[in-house]
Amino acid sequence: MTSMQAQRRPDKEKLRWMYSQMVLIRTFEERVQQDYMSGKLVGAIHVYVGEEAVAVGVCGQLRKDDYVTSTHRGHGHCIAKGLDLRRMMAELYGKVDGQCRGKGGSMHLCDLERGMLGANGIVSAGLPLACGAALSANLRHTDQVAVAFLGDGASNAGAFHESLNLAAVLKLPVVFVLENNGYADATHIRYAARVTNLADRAAGYGIPGVTVDGMDVLAVHEAAGEAVARARSMRTPTLLECKTYRYYGHYVGDAGQYRSKEEVEAYRQKDCISQLEQRLLQEGILSEGTRREYREQATEAVEDAVRFAQNSPIPGPEVGLEDVYVRY
Amino acid sequence: MANLSIRDALNQAMTEEMARDPMVFLMGEEVGAYNGAYKVSKGMLAQFGPQRVYDTPITEGGFAGLGIGAAMTGLRPIIEMMTFNFALQAIDQIVNNAAKMHLMSGGQFCIPIVFRGPNGAAHMLAAQHSQSFESFYAQVPGLKVVTYSDAKDAKGLLKTAIRDDDPVIFLESEMTYGQQGDVPDGEYTIPLGVGEVKRPGTDVTIIAWSKLVGQLALPAAEELAKMGIQAEVVDPRTIKPLDEELIFDSVRKTNRVVIVEENFKFCGVGSEISERIYNRCFDDLDAPVERVTSHDVPMPYAHSLESAVLPNVGRVIEAVKKVLYV
Ligand SMILES: Cc1ncc(C[n+]2csc(CCOP(=O)(O)OP(=O)(O)O)c2C)c(N)n1
Ligand SMILES: [Mg+2]
């Protein structure tokens, strides 16, 4: 990105990329959900369906060499950051060709090559890592930035507050992207916090806090553009809250009885993919034909990833004892 | 040879490594402008500037995690804990991120980081400021645990720890920062996993590390010598990796063992060492292994009570007599 203007108005190519990425994430997650329910996948899996606009809007502003720390709900961030679908799926299947040789699983997907510093099984534990990656960029005199994705639940943990303060005090190029989907497990954020906009907490640390509609990928993209530009050139942090919603339970298998069907339906009406699709069709950036093409491509890519994962060997017992130390 | 305090030896180790490698930096509470809570980092801010020596707010979980993130992206952080008691605030980052990241990532990320600072009791600081943590960290796969008992080892081992590609818990003691010792001139390092016999002997092996070598093991050996008992003092230096061969060699020679540590007795480092001795040197033993440890209580404040809880020279001598049946 060369100017703020360019960041604000994504060109046609960028818009199509956003659309295809959101569709890809949704297709991947629906498939993961399905394979879990039919017993092909096990473990703890948290899907991102409904929240695609956040990962795509934000990562649409990042370079390959920028850093991202993710959460237990990290598949969307990984896909938007460009991770290989085959190796992601193989990791979920616990296979040797997985991104982490079958030793990380859904909650530890990561990719050194693409600056993905890892999903994280500990709520809020990724935030300090993002601060460190940002400091690392500063010390190495690069203009890389770091993004820490986190949930509303994580914003009540100590590491959130420590990280915002550290980023402010040490002037670190970090964008904290708070995915407020209303719930941490079964607990509504209205119960767990006394502020309406969690971005207001930024004021307590003397950094900018912004709240946007996380179901609107263009709004996310624009706000992320400003935050990333600030990080890139001024080397200062931002808290960006994206109000969003997860369509399924907290984890695959959670019936989600703590919320009403009406509530879920109301959010589905504002679906981030449908919104962008309507707009791109109206503006002629997408046609019926290309729309179908993107969807078919996504389905084929996910099918291919599943085939790859299923054909990949399971790791032998010796693999489990490796990678404890670099040298011992 | 130069005669240096342990404080200066540690300072030299950090200073030399930071001069050698621009990716090394120091971070912690009061390490910069104040020159360190115990003055270990004296002069380093002035020499390297604020891009290499960072003062932090009181936020152990935050800066421990920050260090790990920096280590994942090419730097070699030295994270000073004002004391390791406060590192409990950062235990999630140390255990869940630093120790596990290499394996969880399938070997993609390595975490070349050193967490260093004082460990164990000082003097009448009470329960929350007096705990020993060697056994605590040694229990975690993915961490290395390093101690030293003199200035030479302090410098050589810290330099190695900084160059190591795995996370290292480097345990110091505020009681011995002023302890003087001979330090070789010029560049040297000491490998992890290699211990040293601090005093040769033939009748009994006393295994000790960290400040207890100088405070208990060597003075006890002197006392014992007056009684005609020649104790060999073995300092493994690094708890993990552990130089078990050095220990076994000594046991095969003396056939009697006393393990001295400041940790709680339950699941202490000595539990692991004795298990290995039983396993590998069973037929060489003329008596069961004796352990001298802190008692299993949170440290009480009063001097009389603190002294009663901590291991002391008298208890070491008693244990030696017990394994010698005298
Ligand atoms: C420190 C910690 N406490 C509890 C958990 C269990 N847990 C996993 S996800 C989760 C809820 C997180 O909510 P939020 O941060 O809002 O993220 P979301 O699931 O909504 O994406 C909890 C409590 C955990 N993994 N880590
Ligand atoms: Mg949530």
XYZ file of C-alpha atoms and ligand atoms in Angstrom:
681
model
C 0.000 0.000 0.000
C 1.406 3.325 -0.990
C -1.056 5.802 0.505
C -3.903 6.040 2.980
C -6.186 6.613 0.012
C -5.272 3.283 -1.477
C -5.913 1.547 1.812
C -9.343 3.080 2.165
C -10.606 2.166 -1.277
C -9.692 -1.388 -2.116
C -9.405 -1.868 -5.862
C -11.406 -4.478 -7.754
C -8.703 -7.042 -7.428
C -8.559 -6.576 -3.661
C -12.342 -6.771 -3.410
C -12.381 -10.035 -5.302
C -9.576 -11.328 -3.099
C -11.597 -10.465 -0.001
C -14.629 -12.204 -1.362
C -12.761 -15.330 -2.358
C -10.929 -15.483 0.974
C -14.112 -15.186 3.008
C -15.732 -17.888 0.923
C -12.647 -20.072 1.307
C -12.626 -19.711 5.098
C -16.333 -20.468 5.319
C -16.003 -23.516 3.081
C -13.019 -24.794 5.045
C -14.775 -24.320 8.371
C -18.038 -25.908 7.229
C -16.046 -28.905 6.071
C -14.099 -29.108 9.321
C -17.342 -28.976 11.254
C -18.821 -31.721 9.107
C -15.754 -33.964 9.416
C -15.750 -33.498 13.163
C -19.410 -34.372 13.511
C -18.901 -37.526 11.451
C -15.972 -38.541 13.643
C -13.202 -38.038 11.069
C -11.706 -35.219 13.114
C -11.288 -35.131 16.873
C -9.732 -32.733 19.361
C -10.874 -29.274 20.377
C -11.913 -27.293 17.324
C -13.371 -23.797 17.275
C -14.686 -22.634 13.923
C -14.746 -19.078 12.647
C -17.986 -19.149 10.660
C -19.629 -15.719 10.767
C -16.455 -13.839 11.638
C -14.640 -14.100 8.293
C -14.765 -10.361 7.608
C -12.446 -9.637 10.514
C -9.561 -11.901 9.502
C -9.877 -10.954 5.838
C -10.356 -7.228 6.382
C -7.316 -7.065 8.641
C -4.986 -9.429 6.794
C -5.898 -7.606 3.583
C -3.791 -4.775 4.994
C -0.793 -6.931 5.874
C 2.302 -8.014 4.032
C 3.596 -11.546 3.978
C 6.409 -10.562 6.352
C 4.105 -8.937 8.923
C 3.416 -10.914 12.066
C 0.159 -12.303 13.372
C -0.650 -13.973 16.665
C -3.908 -15.827 16.767
C -6.259 -17.563 19.162
C -7.953 -20.908 19.740
C -10.296 -19.823 16.905
C -7.479 -19.372 14.447
C -8.254 -21.107 11.133
C -9.584 -17.907 9.571
C -6.507 -15.916 10.531
C -4.253 -18.624 9.111
C -6.072 -18.794 5.784
C -6.182 -15.010 5.425
C -2.443 -14.878 6.212
C -1.849 -17.251 3.345
C -1.135 -20.593 5.000
C -1.252 -23.658 2.808
C -4.679 -25.284 3.052
C -3.315 -28.787 2.610
C -0.847 -28.485 5.443
C -3.458 -26.857 7.659
C -5.937 -29.646 7.080
C -3.242 -32.292 7.539
C -2.437 -30.707 10.884
C -6.076 -30.920 11.978
C -5.999 -34.562 10.956
C -2.850 -35.061 13.071
C -0.701 -36.148 10.119
C 3.049 -35.864 9.470
C 2.563 -33.430 6.603
C 0.687 -31.098 8.904
C 1.963 -27.598 9.406
C 3.385 -28.692 12.789
C 4.107 -32.350 11.919
C 0.879 -33.308 13.661
C 2.100 -32.006 16.996
C 0.182 -28.752 17.289
C -3.333 -29.338 16.019
C -6.016 -26.709 15.545
C -4.977 -24.603 18.518
C -1.299 -24.349 17.544
C -1.338 -23.826 13.795
C 1.590 -21.612 12.858
C 3.891 -20.824 9.961
C 7.287 -19.236 10.359
C 7.450 -18.458 6.618
C 4.282 -16.403 6.684
C 4.739 -14.614 9.989
C 1.988 -16.651 11.622
C 3.268 -16.945 15.173
C 0.591 -19.343 16.150
C -2.923 -19.988 17.190
C -2.807 -20.293 20.960
C -4.641 -22.561 23.341
C -4.288 -20.150 26.210
C -6.750 -17.282 26.033
C -4.797 -13.971 25.838
C -1.345 -15.617 25.695
C -0.640 -14.466 22.144
C -0.770 -10.762 22.905
C 2.634 -10.436 24.580
C 4.139 -12.457 21.721
C 2.868 -9.877 19.251
C 4.496 -7.142 21.333
C 7.759 -9.073 21.128
C 7.509 -9.516 17.373
C 6.897 -5.772 17.062
C 9.898 -4.960 19.219
C 11.905 -7.381 17.134
C 10.960 -5.490 13.970
C 12.003 -2.229 15.614
C 15.322 -3.594 16.764
C 16.093 -5.085 13.362
C 15.111 -1.756 11.747
C 12.437 -3.228 9.492
C 9.005 -1.661 9.020
C 7.130 -4.882 9.769
C 4.100 -4.662 12.045
C 2.399 -7.187 14.308
C -1.283 -7.970 14.673
C -2.660 -9.743 17.738
C -6.117 -11.218 17.280
C -8.048 -11.754 20.496
C -11.590 -12.422 21.674
C -13.840 -10.383 23.926
C -13.164 -12.943 26.646
C -9.421 -12.370 26.358
C -9.909 -8.662 26.935
C -10.618 -9.427 30.590
C -7.334 -11.260 31.139
C -4.207 -9.717 32.578
C -2.117 -10.323 29.476
C -4.429 -8.036 27.474
C -3.919 -5.141 29.837
C -0.211 -5.780 30.260
C 0.275 -5.950 26.506
C -1.617 -2.759 25.706
C 0.362 -0.902 28.318
C 3.692 -2.350 27.188
C 2.933 -1.532 23.561
C 2.057 2.023 24.563
C 5.058 2.517 26.833
C 7.636 0.914 24.536
C 6.034 2.390 21.370
C 5.433 -0.876 19.561
C 3.853 -1.289 16.113
C 1.058 -3.625 17.187
C -2.582 -3.679 16.149
C -4.723 -5.468 18.728
C -7.743 -6.782 16.856
C -10.474 -7.560 19.346
C -13.043 -9.882 17.844
C -16.055 -9.150 19.984
C -18.445 -11.947 19.098
C -20.473 -11.345 22.235
C -19.508 -14.528 23.999
C -16.640 -16.209 25.784
C -17.785 -19.807 25.966
C -21.323 -19.390 27.283
C -20.700 -16.096 29.060
C -22.058 -12.958 27.433
C -19.753 -9.973 27.380
C -22.490 -7.890 29.051
C -21.966 -10.068 32.112
C -18.178 -10.100 31.884
C -17.492 -6.378 31.312
C -19.097 -3.059 32.192
C -18.192 -1.124 29.077
C -20.325 -1.237 25.942
C -17.420 -0.758 23.582
C -14.362 -2.709 24.642
C -12.243 -0.364 22.527
C -12.902 2.249 25.222
C -10.326 0.406 27.282
C -7.625 1.760 24.983
C -8.047 5.177 26.612
C -6.752 3.693 29.850
C -3.444 3.064 28.107
C -3.246 6.255 26.107
C -3.607 4.588 22.715
C -6.295 4.945 20.034
C -9.318 2.647 20.366
C -11.719 2.139 17.466
C -14.934 0.123 17.219
C -16.228 -1.041 13.855
C -18.949 -3.304 12.469
C -17.104 -6.583 12.142
C -19.730 -7.986 9.779
C -18.738 -5.381 7.199
C -15.442 -6.362 5.631
C -14.970 -2.953 4.039
C -15.363 -1.188 7.372
C -12.877 -3.582 8.960
C -10.487 -3.161 6.059
C -10.618 0.619 6.263
C -10.140 0.802 10.025
C -7.380 -1.809 9.887
C -5.729 0.211 7.134
C -5.459 3.220 9.384
C -4.216 1.194 12.337
C -1.657 -0.673 10.242
C -0.470 2.539 8.600
C -0.030 4.100 12.036
C 1.938 1.071 13.174
C 3.961 0.963 9.978
C 5.036 4.578 9.868
C 4.615 5.913 13.396
C 5.411 2.627 15.174
C 2.514 3.019 17.629
C -0.247 0.623 18.721
C -4.027 0.642 18.213
C -6.896 -1.312 19.719
C -9.396 -2.178 17.001
C -12.653 -3.736 18.166
C -14.705 -5.553 15.531
C -18.244 -6.435 16.565
C -18.994 -9.788 15.100
C -20.780 -13.073 15.780
C -20.073 -16.772 15.582
C -22.869 -18.751 13.978
C -22.003 -22.055 15.618
C -21.255 -23.075 19.201
C -18.097 -22.158 21.048
C -16.463 -25.403 19.976
C -17.616 -27.916 17.441
C -20.130 -29.954 19.396
C -21.375 -27.127 21.633
C -25.143 -26.870 21.161
C -25.087 -23.178 22.089
C -28.245 -23.267 24.191
C -27.289 -20.060 25.962
C -28.505 -18.007 23.015
C -31.747 -17.835 21.091
C -32.386 -18.991 17.541
C -33.675 -15.482 16.829
C -30.394 -13.950 17.885
C -28.392 -16.252 15.617
C -30.811 -15.658 12.752
C -30.581 -11.878 13.122
C -26.825 -12.045 12.643
C -27.074 -14.471 9.763
C -29.242 -11.844 8.069
C -26.234 -9.514 8.203
C -23.849 -12.169 6.959
C -20.506 -10.703 5.930
C -20.176 -12.766 2.780
C -23.718 -12.055 1.531
C -23.220 -8.343 2.188
C -20.083 -8.143 0.094
C -21.493 -10.438 -2.545
C -24.586 -8.234 -3.035
C -22.455 -5.184 -3.319
C -19.972 -6.658 -5.761
C -22.779 -8.056 -7.924
C -24.463 -4.644 -7.986
C -21.234 -2.911 -8.882
C -20.486 -5.436 -11.561
C -17.250 -6.492 -9.908
C -18.687 -9.959 -9.547
C -20.999 -11.690 -12.028
C -23.199 -14.704 -11.458
C -20.549 -16.682 -13.290
C -17.522 -15.499 -11.331
C -19.468 -15.828 -8.092
C -20.100 -19.485 -8.839
C -16.499 -19.902 -9.932
C -15.135 -18.608 -6.628
C -17.407 -20.922 -4.697
C -16.451 -23.909 -6.801
C -12.772 -23.067 -6.470
C -13.133 -22.921 -2.708
C -14.921 -26.251 -2.583
C -12.296 -27.846 -4.798
C -9.417 -26.391 -2.728
C -10.940 -27.734 0.486
C -11.648 -31.126 -1.101
C -8.059 -31.254 -2.262
C -6.832 -30.348 1.239
C -8.946 -33.090 2.785
C -7.665 -35.648 0.277
C -4.103 -34.583 1.000
C -4.702 -34.815 4.736
C -6.334 -38.195 4.539
C -3.519 -39.604 2.413
C -0.749 -38.226 4.589
C 0.848 -40.770 6.957
C 0.245 -40.676 10.675
C 3.360 -39.692 12.626
C 5.340 -42.561 14.132
C 5.830 -42.573 17.910
C 9.416 -41.260 17.564
C 8.098 -37.982 16.121
C 6.440 -37.205 19.440
C 9.796 -37.204 21.198
C 11.428 -34.839 18.715
C 11.459 -31.018 18.779
C 11.542 -30.741 22.563
C 14.895 -28.962 22.369
C 16.899 -27.584 19.476
C 19.936 -29.266 21.077
C 20.176 -31.091 24.382
C 43.120 -14.467 35.840
C 41.165 -11.596 37.301
C 39.501 -11.567 40.677
C 35.871 -10.598 40.113
C 32.615 -10.549 42.020
C 29.852 -12.750 40.647
C 27.955 -9.533 39.940
C 30.755 -8.296 37.683
C 31.211 -11.697 36.091
C 27.529 -11.761 35.081
C 27.788 -8.190 33.869
C 30.801 -9.087 31.722
C 28.988 -12.082 30.268
C 26.025 -9.971 29.174
C 28.142 -7.081 27.986
C 30.430 -9.285 25.912
C 27.526 -11.153 24.348
C 25.659 -7.947 23.524
C 28.776 -6.494 21.944
C 29.283 -9.692 19.950
C 25.706 -10.160 18.742
C 23.389 -7.219 17.946
C 20.361 -9.491 18.314
C 20.904 -9.830 22.076
C 19.023 -7.387 24.289
C 18.276 -7.009 27.988
C 14.864 -6.286 29.455
C 13.393 -6.153 32.940
C 12.361 -3.997 35.846
C 15.001 -1.416 36.810
C 17.680 -2.937 34.568
C 18.408 0.311 32.721
C 18.453 3.712 34.361
C 18.757 2.228 37.852
C 21.497 -0.210 36.733
C 19.582 -3.223 38.021
C 17.844 -3.975 41.303
C 21.090 -5.729 42.328
C 23.319 -3.687 39.988
C 24.086 -6.654 37.776
C 23.390 -4.590 34.650
C 25.454 -1.620 35.797
C 26.537 0.596 32.913
C 24.765 -1.421 30.250
C 22.158 1.200 29.365
C 24.921 3.758 29.002
C 26.930 1.426 26.795
C 24.181 -0.006 24.588
C 21.378 2.566 24.678
C 17.610 2.191 25.090
C 17.188 -0.004 21.981
C 19.179 -2.777 23.642
C 18.449 -2.262 27.350
C 14.786 -1.836 28.239
C 13.255 -0.778 31.522
C 9.755 -2.192 31.818
C 6.725 -1.480 33.945
C 5.943 -4.128 36.596
C 4.470 -6.597 34.193
C 6.264 -9.954 34.366
C 3.702 -11.812 32.280
C 3.877 -9.060 29.703
C 7.613 -8.773 29.270
C 8.242 -12.501 29.573
C 5.805 -13.048 26.713
C 7.265 -10.122 24.813
C 10.679 -11.719 25.096
C 9.326 -14.991 23.730
C 7.737 -13.217 20.768
C 11.029 -11.448 20.108
C 12.875 -14.766 20.320
C 10.449 -16.299 17.814
C 11.297 -13.545 15.359
C 15.076 -13.563 15.446
C 16.231 -11.880 18.643
C 18.037 -13.288 21.684
C 16.419 -11.731 24.718
C 17.835 -11.717 28.226
C 14.867 -11.239 30.529
C 15.785 -10.267 34.070
C 13.358 -11.245 36.786
C 13.841 -9.027 39.823
C 13.648 -12.353 41.631
C 12.230 -15.660 40.464
C 9.446 -15.388 43.003
C 7.919 -12.786 40.696
C 8.342 -14.992 37.658
C 5.295 -16.874 38.929
C 3.389 -13.973 37.374
C 4.890 -15.064 34.080
C 4.653 -18.801 34.557
C 2.023 -19.186 31.850
C 4.279 -17.547 29.285
C 7.342 -19.504 30.390
C 5.651 -22.896 30.537
C 2.933 -22.652 27.899
C 4.745 -20.567 25.299
C 8.527 -20.653 25.816
C 8.850 -24.312 26.736
C 6.261 -25.722 24.338
C 6.507 -23.578 21.224
C 9.306 -25.564 19.603
C 7.387 -28.809 19.797
C 3.940 -27.340 19.128
C 5.234 -25.745 15.950
C 6.782 -28.982 14.787
C 10.250 -27.474 15.163
C 9.542 -24.302 13.152
C 10.139 -21.855 15.978
C 13.033 -21.907 18.386
C 13.090 -19.757 21.493
C 16.627 -18.578 22.260
C 15.800 -16.729 25.457
C 17.344 -16.480 28.926
C 15.236 -15.779 31.983
C 17.669 -14.832 34.711
C 17.559 -13.463 38.248
C 17.882 -14.367 41.909
C 16.410 -17.616 43.170
C 15.959 -19.000 46.679
C 16.072 -17.507 50.122
C 18.019 -14.368 50.929
C 17.664 -13.255 54.525
C 14.340 -12.876 56.377
C 12.312 -11.999 53.290
C 9.505 -14.387 54.300
C 7.451 -16.854 52.330
C 6.683 -14.941 49.122
C 10.271 -13.822 48.522
C 12.253 -16.920 49.466
C 11.343 -19.847 47.264
C 13.780 -22.028 45.327
C 12.593 -22.968 41.882
C 15.099 -25.396 40.333
C 12.857 -28.424 40.716
C 9.837 -26.437 39.567
C 11.372 -25.516 36.199
C 13.303 -28.750 35.799
C 9.963 -30.540 35.679
C 9.038 -28.828 32.403
C 10.198 -30.444 29.147
C 11.530 -27.756 26.824
C 13.284 -25.696 29.500
C 16.943 -25.850 30.479
C 17.885 -24.995 34.057
C 21.288 -23.542 34.882
C 22.953 -22.596 38.171
C 26.486 -21.610 39.138
C 28.445 -21.588 42.363
C 31.344 -19.257 41.572
C 32.308 -16.297 39.409
C 34.074 -18.352 36.744
C 31.058 -20.585 36.225
C 28.656 -17.645 36.398
C 30.304 -15.924 33.458
C 31.019 -18.968 31.326
C 27.573 -20.453 31.779
C 25.659 -17.217 31.202
C 27.495 -16.667 27.921
C 26.574 -20.189 26.843
C 22.963 -19.708 27.945
C 22.670 -16.563 25.820
C 24.027 -18.420 22.783
C 21.810 -21.443 23.360
C 18.847 -21.856 21.002
C 16.491 -23.154 23.698
C 14.851 -21.297 26.601
C 17.137 -21.250 29.635
C 16.178 -20.577 33.241
C 19.340 -19.085 34.738
C 19.174 -19.086 38.519
C 21.260 -16.646 40.535
C 21.337 -15.657 44.185
C 21.257 -12.191 45.697
C 23.319 -13.578 48.594
C 26.375 -14.258 46.435
C 26.489 -11.356 43.955
C 29.384 -9.963 45.981
C 31.264 -13.273 46.224
C 34.745 -12.904 44.672
C 36.456 -15.486 42.527
C 39.079 -16.016 39.848
C 37.832 -15.570 36.320
C 39.944 -16.477 33.279
C 41.052 -13.601 31.100
C 39.627 -13.381 27.621
C 36.890 -15.289 25.911
C 35.605 -18.554 27.363
C 32.346 -20.427 27.697
C 31.268 -23.444 29.730
C 28.996 -26.006 28.074
C 25.598 -26.830 29.562
C 25.335 -30.365 30.898
C 28.901 -30.511 32.203
C 29.413 -30.424 35.948
C 32.577 -29.980 37.955
C 34.146 -31.586 40.997
C 34.661 -28.656 43.344
C 36.652 -30.655 45.887
C 38.045 -34.140 45.357
C 37.522 -36.779 48.023
C 37.250 -40.520 48.524
C 34.826 -41.287 51.347
C 31.521 -39.676 50.444
C 30.006 -37.689 47.561
C 28.236 -34.466 48.437
C 26.180 -33.228 45.498
C 25.292 -29.552 45.700
C 24.847 -26.602 43.365
C 24.325 -22.877 43.382
C 25.105 -20.974 46.554
C 24.931 -24.119 48.692
C 28.266 -25.280 47.275
C 30.056 -22.369 48.904
C 27.758 -22.006 51.890
C 27.265 -25.631 52.937
C 29.024 -28.311 50.925
C 32.583 -26.961 50.999
C 32.491 -25.802 54.660
C 30.983 -29.173 55.653
C 33.769 -30.938 53.745
C 36.351 -28.901 55.665
C 34.772 -29.884 58.964
C 34.593 -33.503 57.896
C 38.253 -33.454 56.882
C 39.093 -32.571 60.473
C 37.318 -35.786 61.462
C 39.295 -37.738 58.882
C 36.469 -37.966 56.357
C 37.339 -36.947 52.785
C 34.221 -35.655 51.067
C 34.056 -35.115 47.325
C 31.913 -32.104 46.390
C 30.250 -32.458 43.006
C 28.511 -29.471 41.421
C 26.409 -30.499 38.404
C 26.049 -26.757 37.592
C 23.246 -27.324 35.125
C 20.224 -29.139 36.522
C 18.909 -29.708 33.032
C 20.680 -31.126 31.128
C 22.204 -33.043 34.044
C 25.776 -34.357 34.006
C 24.837 -37.718 35.432
C 28.066 -39.426 34.377
C 30.086 -37.080 36.579
C 27.794 -38.002 39.462
C 27.953 -41.743 38.757
C 31.760 -41.653 38.514
C 31.973 -40.061 41.935
C 29.440 -42.462 43.460
C 31.334 -45.466 42.106
C 34.417 -44.136 43.847
C 32.913 -43.165 47.227
C 29.906 -45.499 47.417
C 28.038 -43.003 49.606
C 25.956 -39.983 48.633
C 24.428 -36.910 50.237
C 22.407 -34.532 48.043
C 22.046 -30.980 49.299
C 19.507 -28.538 47.889
C 17.423 -25.573 48.928
C 14.256 -26.801 47.209
C 11.411 -28.365 49.124
C 12.046 -32.038 49.731
C 8.929 -33.322 47.999
C 9.773 -33.841 44.314
C 13.041 -31.948 44.715
C 15.913 -32.191 42.241
C 17.487 -34.677 44.633
C 14.539 -37.013 44.144
C 15.430 -37.291 40.476
C 19.176 -37.566 41.080
C 18.753 -40.305 43.685
C 16.452 -42.250 41.406
C 19.118 -42.184 38.723
C 21.804 -43.233 41.206
C 19.688 -46.143 42.442
C 19.037 -47.154 38.898
C 22.592 -46.992 37.620
C 24.784 -47.423 40.709
C 22.699 -49.723 42.897
C 25.492 -52.210 43.493
C 28.000 -49.452 44.183
C 26.068 -48.021 47.121
C 27.052 -48.874 50.680
C 24.171 -46.859 52.144
C 20.902 -45.322 51.024
C 21.225 -41.835 49.515
C 20.611 -39.093 52.073
C 18.966 -35.797 51.163
C 19.353 -32.460 52.901
C 16.706 -29.960 51.753
C 14.518 -27.147 52.967
C 11.606 -28.401 55.006
C 8.273 -28.591 53.246
C 6.818 -25.342 54.599
C 6.373 -21.832 53.226
C 9.364 -19.893 54.521
C 8.651 -18.319 57.918
C 10.000 -14.844 58.599
C 11.850 -14.900 61.944
C 15.584 -15.528 61.677
C 15.405 -18.473 64.049
C 12.620 -20.061 62.006
C 14.211 -19.381 58.640
C 17.447 -20.999 59.806
C 15.519 -23.993 61.033
C 13.826 -24.486 57.683
C 16.872 -24.055 55.441
C 19.531 -26.730 55.112
C 22.702 -25.977 57.092
C 26.237 -27.273 57.592
C 25.211 -29.252 60.671
C 22.543 -31.145 58.764
C 24.982 -31.906 55.950
C 27.507 -33.318 58.440
C 24.776 -35.379 60.128
C 23.741 -36.807 56.779
C 27.338 -37.685 55.914
C 27.752 -39.476 59.233
C 24.558 -41.352 58.565
C 25.679 -42.702 55.184
C 29.044 -43.591 56.728
C 27.342 -45.252 59.709
C 29.478 -43.246 62.130
C -6.432 -18.861 30.189
C -7.552 -19.687 29.662
N -8.692 -19.787 30.381
C -9.724 -20.523 29.900
C -9.628 -21.179 28.708
C -10.796 -22.012 28.162
N -11.399 -21.248 27.034
C -11.061 -21.510 25.775
S -11.789 -20.454 24.702
C -12.590 -19.657 25.941
C -13.474 -18.499 25.629
C -12.752 -17.426 24.939
O -13.615 -16.399 24.575
P -13.156 -15.234 23.631
O -11.857 -14.703 24.057
O -14.273 -14.264 23.560
O -12.936 -15.929 22.218
P -14.028 -16.640 21.285
O -14.090 -18.065 21.690
O -15.313 -15.944 21.455
O -13.477 -16.501 19.913
C -12.276 -20.221 27.169
C -12.820 -19.760 28.460
C -8.406 -21.084 28.025
N -8.202 -21.736 26.880
N -7.405 -20.316 28.497
Mg -15.843 -14.136 22.195
